XYZ file of C-alpha atoms in Angstrom:
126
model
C 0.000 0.000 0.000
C 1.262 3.548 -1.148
C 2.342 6.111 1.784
C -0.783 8.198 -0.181
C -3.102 5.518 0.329
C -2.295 5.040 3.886
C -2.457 8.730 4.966
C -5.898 8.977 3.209
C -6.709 5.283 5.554
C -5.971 7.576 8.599
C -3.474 4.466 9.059
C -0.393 7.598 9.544
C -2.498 10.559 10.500
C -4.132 8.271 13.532
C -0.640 7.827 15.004
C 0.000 11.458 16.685
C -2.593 11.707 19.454
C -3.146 15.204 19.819
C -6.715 14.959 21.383
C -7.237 14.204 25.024
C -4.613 12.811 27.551
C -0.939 13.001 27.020
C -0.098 9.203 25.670
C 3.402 9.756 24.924
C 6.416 10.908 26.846
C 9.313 13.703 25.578
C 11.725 11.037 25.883
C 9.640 8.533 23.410
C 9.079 11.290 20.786
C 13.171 12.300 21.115
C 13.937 8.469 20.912
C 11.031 7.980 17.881
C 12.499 11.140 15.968
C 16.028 9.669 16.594
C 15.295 6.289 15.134
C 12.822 7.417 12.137
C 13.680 10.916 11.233
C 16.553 12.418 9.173
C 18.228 15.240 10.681
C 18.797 18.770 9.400
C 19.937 19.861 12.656
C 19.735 18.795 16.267
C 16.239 20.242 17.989
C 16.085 21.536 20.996
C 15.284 19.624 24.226
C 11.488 19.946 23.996
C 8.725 18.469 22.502
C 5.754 20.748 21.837
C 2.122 19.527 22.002
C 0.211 22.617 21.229
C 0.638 26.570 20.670
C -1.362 29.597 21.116
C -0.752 32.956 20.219
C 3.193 33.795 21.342
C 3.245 30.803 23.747
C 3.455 27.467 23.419
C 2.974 24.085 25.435
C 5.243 20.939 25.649
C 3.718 17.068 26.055
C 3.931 17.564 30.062
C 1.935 21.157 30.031
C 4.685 23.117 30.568
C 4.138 26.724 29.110
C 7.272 28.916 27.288
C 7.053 31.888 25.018
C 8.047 31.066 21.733
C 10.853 33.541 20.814
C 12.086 30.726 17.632
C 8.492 31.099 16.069
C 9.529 28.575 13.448
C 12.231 30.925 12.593
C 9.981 33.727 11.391
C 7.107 31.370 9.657
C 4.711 31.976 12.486
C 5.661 35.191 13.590
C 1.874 36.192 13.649
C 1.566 33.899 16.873
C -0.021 30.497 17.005
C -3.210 29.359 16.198
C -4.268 33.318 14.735
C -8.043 33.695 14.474
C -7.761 35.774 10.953
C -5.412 33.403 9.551
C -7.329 30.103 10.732
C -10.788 31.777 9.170
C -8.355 31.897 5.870
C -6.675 28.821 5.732
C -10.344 27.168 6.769
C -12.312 28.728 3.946
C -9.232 27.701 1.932
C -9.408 24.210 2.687
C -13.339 24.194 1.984
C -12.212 24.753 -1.661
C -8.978 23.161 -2.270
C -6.612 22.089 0.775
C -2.941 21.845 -1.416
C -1.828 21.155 -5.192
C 1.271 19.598 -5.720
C 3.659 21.488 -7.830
C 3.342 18.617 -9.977
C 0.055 20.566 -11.228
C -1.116 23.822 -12.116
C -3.607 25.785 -10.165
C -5.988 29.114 -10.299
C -3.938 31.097 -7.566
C 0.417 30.263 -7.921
C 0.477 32.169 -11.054
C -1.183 35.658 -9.464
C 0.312 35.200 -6.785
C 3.584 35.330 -8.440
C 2.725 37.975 -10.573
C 1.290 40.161 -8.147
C 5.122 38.980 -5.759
C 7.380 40.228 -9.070
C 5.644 43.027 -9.560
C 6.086 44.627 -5.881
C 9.555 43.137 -4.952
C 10.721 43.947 -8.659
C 11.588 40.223 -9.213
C 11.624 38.702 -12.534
C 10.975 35.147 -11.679
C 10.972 33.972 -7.926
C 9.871 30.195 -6.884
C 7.938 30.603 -3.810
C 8.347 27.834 -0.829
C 7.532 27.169 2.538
């Protein structure tokens, strides 16, 4: 069975358990990123459950202000009610294309990016 198929199961999505009671300790998701992830660089010492505005929360409740904010692609704060609204109404219509495709909105939007940055071309990315 594809990875694709699976996912769309729930078979993957079902395995973080988000809802409810802490199931998992930070040591088991260091030791289960450590065994099944490749590295980019070595995270720090906390694993985060949940995030709100500029703080967030780590698998035992413990509450920090995040200062990193995904190193600047959340600096609008966690869990923002305008951008939730958007990315809700968004996913009513069309959740994600794959580049592999073409869709109604990359092409404006790129447009509209060259046009006010004074770019030429620009490939845009998460």
């Amino acid at each position: 069975m594809s990875v694709i198929s699976k996912v769309s199961r729930g078979v993957l999505s079902a395995g973080c358990k988000r809802v409810g009671a802490r199931t998992i300790t930070s040591q088991e998701i260091y030791d289960k990123e450590a065994k099944y992830g490749a590295t980019n660089y070595h995270p720090l010492p906390v694993a985060l459950a949940r995030g709100k505005g500029v703080h967030v929360w780590d698998v035992d409740g413990k509450q920090y202000f995040d200062f990193l904010s995904a190193y600047s692609a959340v600096n609008q704060g966690h869990c923002h009610p305008k951008i939730l609204d958007a990315l809700h109404k968004q996913a009513d219509i069309l959740t994600l294309t794959s580049r592999a495709f073409y869709n109604d909105c990359l092409g404006e939007f790129e447009e509209y990016a060259c046009k006010l940055f004074g770019y030429d071309r620009l490939l845009a990315m998460n």
